């Protein structure tokens, strides 16, 4: 197994510090550092960056940090620290961008429907920023519609998953025949098939709004897709230019 590389080690430490700090301080850290919808009063300009160092629980951070160590160290070994960090942060920001774009569509689709039904725009924003909804909205939007509408405005995003998905794409580009496996799929699958398959599942779950176990999903699937998309575009450009001479340092 490859030794941990310097930048990956620093990212692991930062993520762990953020997680421990958030558990000690409590909800206030999530209110300031999670990624809120940009029309929400809780949104701050630093959140597209800070949200990727926040995690919702032990399992969440453990999975992401294991993936960061497993795939990140291999990539940093070939690229160098500066190029790896640029790629990692870019994928995380791409995840935030697509996640926000999808939320914008979901929120304004519901908002326009409510406005057409005669509800007041200012009253809608006021209630949402107070963490409330008008029960009459459900009569117009339906149960699933109100979940998408209110959730896209009020639910914050946290986690390094978008950046991690970018690393997965990069790994599949550089090591397409490496065999990967999930706990519930113990048969090894080559990276060139494993990563696209994982993205197809994420896309399906994101569009359907369901989890793999049924019911509503609390996972930001489109953040995963956004990180993977940025990773793909960067890898495609770098491969076209021979990975920009690989290392930057």
C-alpha positions as a LaTeX table, in Angstrom:
\begin{tabular}{lrrr}
\hline
Residue & $x$ (\AA) & $y$ (\AA) & $z$ (\AA) \\
\hline
Unk1 & 0.00 & 0.00 & 0.00 \\
Unk2 & 1.33 & 3.45 & $-0.94$ \\
Unk3 & 2.58 & 5.67 & 1.89 \\
Unk4 & 0.54 & 8.77 & 2.66 \\
Unk5 & 1.75 & 11.83 & 0.74 \\
Unk6 & 2.31 & 15.29 & 2.33 \\
Unk7 & $-0.66$ & 17.21 & 0.89 \\
Unk8 & $-3.07$ & 14.34 & 1.50 \\
Unk9 & $-1.80$ & 14.14 & 5.08 \\
Unk10 & $-2.41$ & 17.87 & 5.58 \\
Unk11 & $-5.92$ & 17.61 & 4.12 \\
Unk12 & $-6.68$ & 14.69 & 6.43 \\
Unk13 & $-5.53$ & 16.71 & 9.44 \\
Unk14 & $-7.58$ & 19.76 & 8.42 \\
Unk15 & $-10.71$ & 17.67 & 7.91 \\
Unk16 & $-10.28$ & 15.97 & 11.27 \\
Unk17 & $-9.72$ & 19.31 & 13.03 \\
Unk18 & $-12.87$ & 20.72 & 11.40 \\
Unk19 & $-14.85$ & 17.65 & 12.41 \\
Unk20 & $-13.69$ & 17.61 & 16.03 \\
Unk21 & $-14.23$ & 21.37 & 16.30 \\
Unk22 & $-17.75$ & 21.10 & 14.89 \\
Unk23 & $-18.61$ & 18.38 & 17.40 \\
Unk24 & $-17.34$ & 20.52 & 20.28 \\
Unk25 & $-18.87$ & 23.84 & 19.22 \\
Unk26 & $-22.07$ & 22.39 & 17.83 \\
Unk27 & $-24.61$ & 23.69 & 15.34 \\
Unk28 & $-23.08$ & 27.15 & 15.03 \\
Unk29 & $-20.14$ & 25.78 & 13.06 \\
Unk30 & $-22.53$ & 24.14 & 10.60 \\
Unk31 & $-24.50$ & 27.38 & 10.26 \\
Unk32 & $-21.33$ & 29.29 & 9.34 \\
Unk33 & $-19.29$ & 26.73 & 7.41 \\
Unk34 & $-21.79$ & 24.48 & 5.60 \\
Unk35 & $-22.90$ & 25.37 & 2.08 \\
Unk36 & $-26.30$ & 27.08 & 2.10 \\
Unk37 & $-28.30$ & 28.12 & $-0.94$ \\
Unk38 & $-27.09$ & 31.57 & $-1.99$ \\
Unk39 & $-30.54$ & 33.17 & $-1.51$ \\
Unk40 & $-30.68$ & 31.89 & 2.05 \\
Unk41 & $-29.75$ & 34.45 & 4.72 \\
Unk42 & $-27.26$ & 31.94 & 6.16 \\
Unk43 & $-25.18$ & 31.87 & 2.98 \\
Unk44 & $-21.66$ & 33.31 & 3.22 \\
Unk45 & $-19.04$ & 33.71 & 0.50 \\
Unk46 & $-16.58$ & 31.31 & 2.10 \\
Unk47 & $-19.02$ & 28.39 & 2.28 \\
Unk48 & $-18.27$ & 26.92 & $-1.20$ \\
Unk49 & $-14.76$ & 26.27 & 0.16 \\
Unk50 & $-15.37$ & 25.51 & 3.83 \\
Unk51 & $-18.24$ & 23.07 & 3.27 \\
Unk52 & $-15.84$ & 20.50 & 1.82 \\
Unk53 & $-14.07$ & 20.26 & 5.20 \\
Unk54 & $-17.29$ & 19.72 & 7.17 \\
Unk55 & $-18.88$ & 16.30 & 7.72 \\
Unk56 & $-22.14$ & 15.10 & 9.17 \\
Unk57 & $-20.92$ & 12.17 & 11.25 \\
Unk58 & $-18.23$ & 9.57 & 11.93 \\
Unk59 & $-19.22$ & 7.32 & 9.01 \\
Unk60 & $-19.31$ & 10.28 & 6.62 \\
Unk61 & $-15.84$ & 11.57 & 7.43 \\
Unk62 & $-14.36$ & 8.06 & 7.76 \\
Unk63 & $-15.48$ & 7.06 & 4.26 \\
Unk64 & $-14.29$ & 10.30 & 2.66 \\
Unk65 & $-10.95$ & 10.32 & 4.42 \\
Unk66 & $-10.29$ & 6.68 & 3.56 \\
Unk67 & $-11.00$ & 7.50 & $-0.10$ \\
Unk68 & $-8.81$ & 10.61 & 0.09 \\
Unk69 & $-5.93$ & 8.53 & 1.45 \\
Unk70 & $-6.47$ & 5.64 & $-0.97$ \\
Unk71 & $-6.80$ & 7.59 & $-4.21$ \\
Unk72 & $-5.24$ & 10.94 & $-3.30$ \\
Unk73 & $-1.85$ & 9.57 & $-2.31$ \\
Unk74 & $-1.48$ & 7.74 & $-5.62$ \\
Unk75 & $-2.36$ & 10.89 & $-7.58$ \\
Unk76 & $-0.16$ & 13.24 & $-5.54$ \\
Unk77 & 2.75 & 10.83 & $-5.98$ \\
Unk78 & 2.61 & 11.40 & $-9.76$ \\
Unk79 & 1.47 & 15.03 & $-9.84$ \\
Unk80 & 3.14 & 16.66 & $-6.88$ \\
Unk81 & 1.45 & 18.56 & $-4.08$ \\
Unk82 & 0.56 & 21.82 & $-5.82$ \\
Unk83 & $-1.10$ & 20.19 & $-8.80$ \\
Unk84 & $-2.95$ & 17.71 & $-6.60$ \\
Unk85 & $-4.27$ & 20.44 & $-4.29$ \\
Unk86 & $-5.37$ & 22.56 & $-7.29$ \\
Unk87 & $-7.25$ & 19.58 & $-8.70$ \\
Unk88 & $-8.83$ & 18.65 & $-5.36$ \\
Unk89 & $-10.08$ & 22.16 & $-4.56$ \\
Unk90 & $-11.31$ & 22.68 & $-8.13$ \\
Unk91 & $-13.40$ & 19.52 & $-7.97$ \\
Unk92 & $-14.82$ & 20.56 & $-4.60$ \\
Unk93 & $-15.82$ & 23.96 & $-5.98$ \\
Unk94 & $-17.29$ & 22.31 & $-9.07$ \\
Unk95 & $-19.38$ & 20.12 & $-6.78$ \\
Unk96 & $-20.68$ & 23.21 & $-4.98$ \\
Unk97 & $-21.48$ & 24.91 & $-8.28$ \\
Unk98 & $-23.56$ & 22.08 & $-9.75$ \\
Unk99 & $-25.27$ & 21.40 & $-6.43$ \\
Unk100 & $-26.24$ & 25.07 & $-6.20$ \\
Unk101 & $-27.38$ & 25.14 & $-9.82$ \\
Unk102 & $-29.70$ & 22.18 & $-9.30$ \\
Unk103 & $-31.04$ & 23.75 & $-6.10$ \\
Unk104 & $-31.67$ & 26.99 & $-7.98$ \\
Unk105 & $-33.79$ & 25.14 & $-10.54$ \\
Unk106 & $-35.72$ & 23.17 & $-7.90$ \\
Unk107 & $-36.35$ & 26.20 & $-5.71$ \\
Unk108 & $-37.43$ & 28.59 & $-8.45$ \\
Unk109 & $-39.62$ & 25.96 & $-10.08$ \\
Unk110 & $-41.53$ & 25.67 & $-6.81$ \\
Unk111 & $-41.41$ & 29.42 & $-6.18$ \\
Unk112 & $-42.94$ & 30.23 & $-9.57$ \\
Unk113 & $-45.71$ & 27.72 & $-8.96$ \\
Unk114 & $-46.52$ & 29.34 & $-5.61$ \\
Unk115 & $-46.45$ & 32.84 & $-7.08$ \\
Unk116 & $-48.85$ & 31.76 & $-9.81$ \\
Unk117 & $-51.12$ & 30.40 & $-7.09$ \\
Unk118 & $-51.24$ & 33.86 & $-5.50$ \\
Unk119 & $-48.73$ & 33.59 & $-2.67$ \\
Unk120 & $-46.60$ & 36.62 & $-1.81$ \\
Unk121 & $-42.89$ & 36.38 & $-2.69$ \\
Unk122 & $-41.67$ & 38.35 & 0.32 \\
Unk123 & $-43.75$ & 36.22 & 2.70 \\
Unk124 & $-42.33$ & 33.05 & 1.14 \\
Unk125 & $-38.72$ & 34.16 & 1.64 \\
Unk126 & $-39.42$ & 35.38 & 5.16 \\
Unk127 & $-40.91$ & 32.07 & 6.25 \\
Unk128 & $-38.16$ & 30.03 & 4.64 \\
Unk129 & $-35.43$ & 32.10 & 6.28 \\
Unk130 & $-37.16$ & 31.50 & 9.61 \\
Unk131 & $-37.01$ & 27.76 & 8.94 \\
Unk132 & $-40.77$ & 27.52 & 8.46 \\
Unk133 & $-43.21$ & 26.64 & 5.69 \\
Unk134 & $-46.84$ & 27.49 & 5.06 \\
Unk135 & $-48.92$ & 24.29 & 5.16 \\
Unk136 & $-50.97$ & 25.68 & 2.28 \\
Unk137 & $-47.91$ & 25.35 & 0.03 \\
Unk138 & $-48.25$ & 21.59 & 0.22 \\
Unk139 & $-51.71$ & 21.82 & $-1.35$ \\
Unk140 & $-50.10$ & 23.48 & $-4.37$ \\
Unk141 & $-46.76$ & 21.66 & $-4.62$ \\
Unk142 & $-47.65$ & 18.26 & $-3.19$ \\
Unk143 & $-45.65$ & 16.39 & $-0.55$ \\
Unk144 & $-42.65$ & 15.60 & $-2.75$ \\
Unk145 & $-42.71$ & 19.06 & $-4.32$ \\
Unk146 & $-42.60$ & 20.84 & $-0.96$ \\
Unk147 & $-39.66$ & 18.65 & 0.10 \\
Unk148 & $-37.71$ & 19.65 & $-3.02$ \\
Unk149 & $-38.70$ & 23.30 & $-2.75$ \\
Unk150 & $-37.98$ & 23.82 & 0.95 \\
Unk151 & $-35.04$ & 21.43 & 1.03 \\
Unk152 & $-33.22$ & 23.14 & $-1.82$ \\
Unk153 & $-33.45$ & 26.45 & 0.05 \\
Unk154 & $-32.86$ & 25.36 & 3.63 \\
Unk155 & $-30.76$ & 22.17 & 3.61 \\
Unk156 & $-27.00$ & 22.81 & 3.83 \\
Unk157 & $-24.41$ & 20.66 & 2.07 \\
Unk158 & $-21.32$ & 19.34 & 3.83 \\
Unk159 & $-18.52$ & 16.97 & 2.97 \\
Unk160 & $-15.52$ & 16.33 & 0.76 \\
Unk161 & $-17.47$ & 13.89 & $-1.43$ \\
Unk162 & $-17.50$ & 16.14 & $-4.50$ \\
Unk163 & $-13.71$ & 16.49 & $-4.40$ \\
Unk164 & $-13.39$ & 12.75 & $-3.73$ \\
Unk165 & $-15.44$ & 11.94 & $-6.82$ \\
Unk166 & $-13.04$ & 14.09 & $-8.82$ \\
Unk167 & $-10.19$ & 11.98 & $-7.45$ \\
Unk168 & $-12.04$ & 8.81 & $-8.47$ \\
Unk169 & $-12.34$ & 10.07 & $-12.04$ \\
Unk170 & $-8.67$ & 11.03 & $-12.13$ \\
Unk171 & $-7.69$ & 7.63 & $-10.75$ \\
Unk172 & $-9.74$ & 5.89 & $-13.45$ \\
Unk173 & $-8.01$ & 8.03 & $-16.09$ \\
Unk174 & $-4.52$ & 7.20 & $-14.84$ \\
Unk175 & $-5.04$ & 3.63 & $-13.65$ \\
Unk176 & $-7.98$ & 2.28 & $-15.72$ \\
Unk177 & $-7.12$ & $-1.38$ & $-15.10$ \\
Unk178 & $-6.75$ & $-1.05$ & $-11.31$ \\
Unk179 & $-9.35$ & $-3.23$ & $-9.59$ \\
Unk180 & $-11.70$ & $-1.63$ & $-7.09$ \\
Unk181 & $-14.46$ & $-3.04$ & $-4.88$ \\
Unk182 & $-17.15$ & $-1.83$ & $-2.49$ \\
Unk183 & $-18.09$ & $-3.59$ & 0.75 \\
Unk184 & $-21.43$ & $-4.68$ & $-0.67$ \\
Unk185 & $-19.88$ & $-5.59$ & $-4.07$ \\
Unk186 & $-16.92$ & $-7.77$ & $-3.03$ \\
Unk187 & $-16.01$ & $-8.70$ & $-6.61$ \\
Unk188 & $-13.18$ & $-6.43$ & $-7.88$ \\
Unk189 & $-14.10$ & $-4.28$ & $-10.90$ \\
Unk190 & $-11.66$ & $-2.37$ & $-13.08$ \\
Unk191 & $-11.63$ & 1.37 & $-12.43$ \\
Unk192 & $-12.62$ & 2.15 & $-16.02$ \\
Unk193 & $-15.96$ & 0.38 & $-15.36$ \\
Unk194 & $-16.32$ & 0.94 & $-11.61$ \\
Unk195 & $-16.21$ & 4.75 & $-11.64$ \\
Unk196 & $-18.64$ & 5.32 & $-14.55$ \\
Unk197 & $-21.01$ & 2.77 & $-12.98$ \\
Unk198 & $-20.87$ & 4.60 & $-9.66$ \\
Unk199 & $-21.66$ & 7.88 & $-11.42$ \\
Unk200 & $-24.64$ & 6.37 & $-13.23$ \\
Unk201 & $-26.05$ & 5.23 & $-9.89$ \\
Unk202 & $-25.49$ & 8.69 & $-8.40$ \\
Unk203 & $-27.17$ & 10.37 & $-11.35$ \\
Unk204 & $-30.19$ & 8.07 & $-11.10$ \\
Unk205 & $-30.51$ & 8.65 & $-7.35$ \\
Unk206 & $-30.08$ & 12.40 & $-7.80$ \\
Unk207 & $-32.82$ & 12.61 & $-10.43$ \\
Unk208 & $-35.19$ & 10.32 & $-8.53$ \\
Unk209 & $-34.48$ & 11.91 & $-5.15$ \\
Unk210 & $-34.42$ & 8.47 & $-3.55$ \\
Unk211 & $-31.82$ & 6.54 & $-1.58$ \\
Unk212 & $-30.64$ & 3.06 & $-2.53$ \\
Unk213 & $-32.69$ & 1.75 & 0.39 \\
Unk214 & $-35.85$ & 3.62 & $-0.62$ \\
Unk215 & $-37.27$ & 6.79 & 0.87 \\
Unk216 & $-35.91$ & 10.30 & 0.56 \\
Unk217 & $-32.17$ & 10.72 & 0.10 \\
Unk218 & $-30.20$ & 13.12 & 2.27 \\
Unk219 & $-27.17$ & 12.81 & $-0.02$ \\
Unk220 & $-26.14$ & 15.63 & $-2.36$ \\
Unk221 & $-25.83$ & 13.40 & $-5.42$ \\
Unk222 & $-25.42$ & 16.30 & $-7.82$ \\
Unk223 & $-22.45$ & 17.53 & $-5.80$ \\
Unk224 & $-20.86$ & 14.15 & $-6.54$ \\
Unk225 & $-21.66$ & 14.56 & $-10.23$ \\
Unk226 & $-20.31$ & 18.12 & $-10.21$ \\
Unk227 & $-16.99$ & 17.08 & $-8.69$ \\
Unk228 & $-16.70$ & 14.18 & $-11.12$ \\
Unk229 & $-17.54$ & 16.41 & $-14.10$ \\
Unk230 & $-14.87$ & 18.97 & $-13.20$ \\
Unk231 & $-12.42$ & 16.14 & $-12.62$ \\
Unk232 & $-13.23$ & 14.66 & $-16.01$ \\
Unk233 & $-12.82$ & 17.98 & $-17.83$ \\
Unk234 & $-9.50$ & 18.69 & $-16.13$ \\
Unk235 & $-8.18$ & 15.20 & $-16.81$ \\
Unk236 & $-9.31$ & 15.39 & $-20.42$ \\
Unk237 & $-7.49$ & 18.71 & $-20.85$ \\
Unk238 & $-4.37$ & 17.51 & $-19.05$ \\
Unk239 & $-4.27$ & 14.25 & $-20.99$ \\
Unk240 & $-4.60$ & 16.20 & $-24.20$ \\
Unk241 & $-1.59$ & 18.21 & $-23.04$ \\
Unk242 & 0.24 & 15.18 & $-21.58$ \\
Unk243 & $-0.89$ & 15.99 & $-18.03$ \\
Unk244 & 0.86 & 19.36 & $-18.24$ \\
Unk245 & 4.24 & 17.68 & $-17.66$ \\
Unk246 & 2.72 & 15.85 & $-14.67$ \\
Unk247 & 4.31 & 17.56 & $-11.66$ \\
Unk248 & 4.11 & 21.23 & $-10.71$ \\
Unk249 & 6.71 & 21.15 & $-7.95$ \\
\hline
\end{tabular}
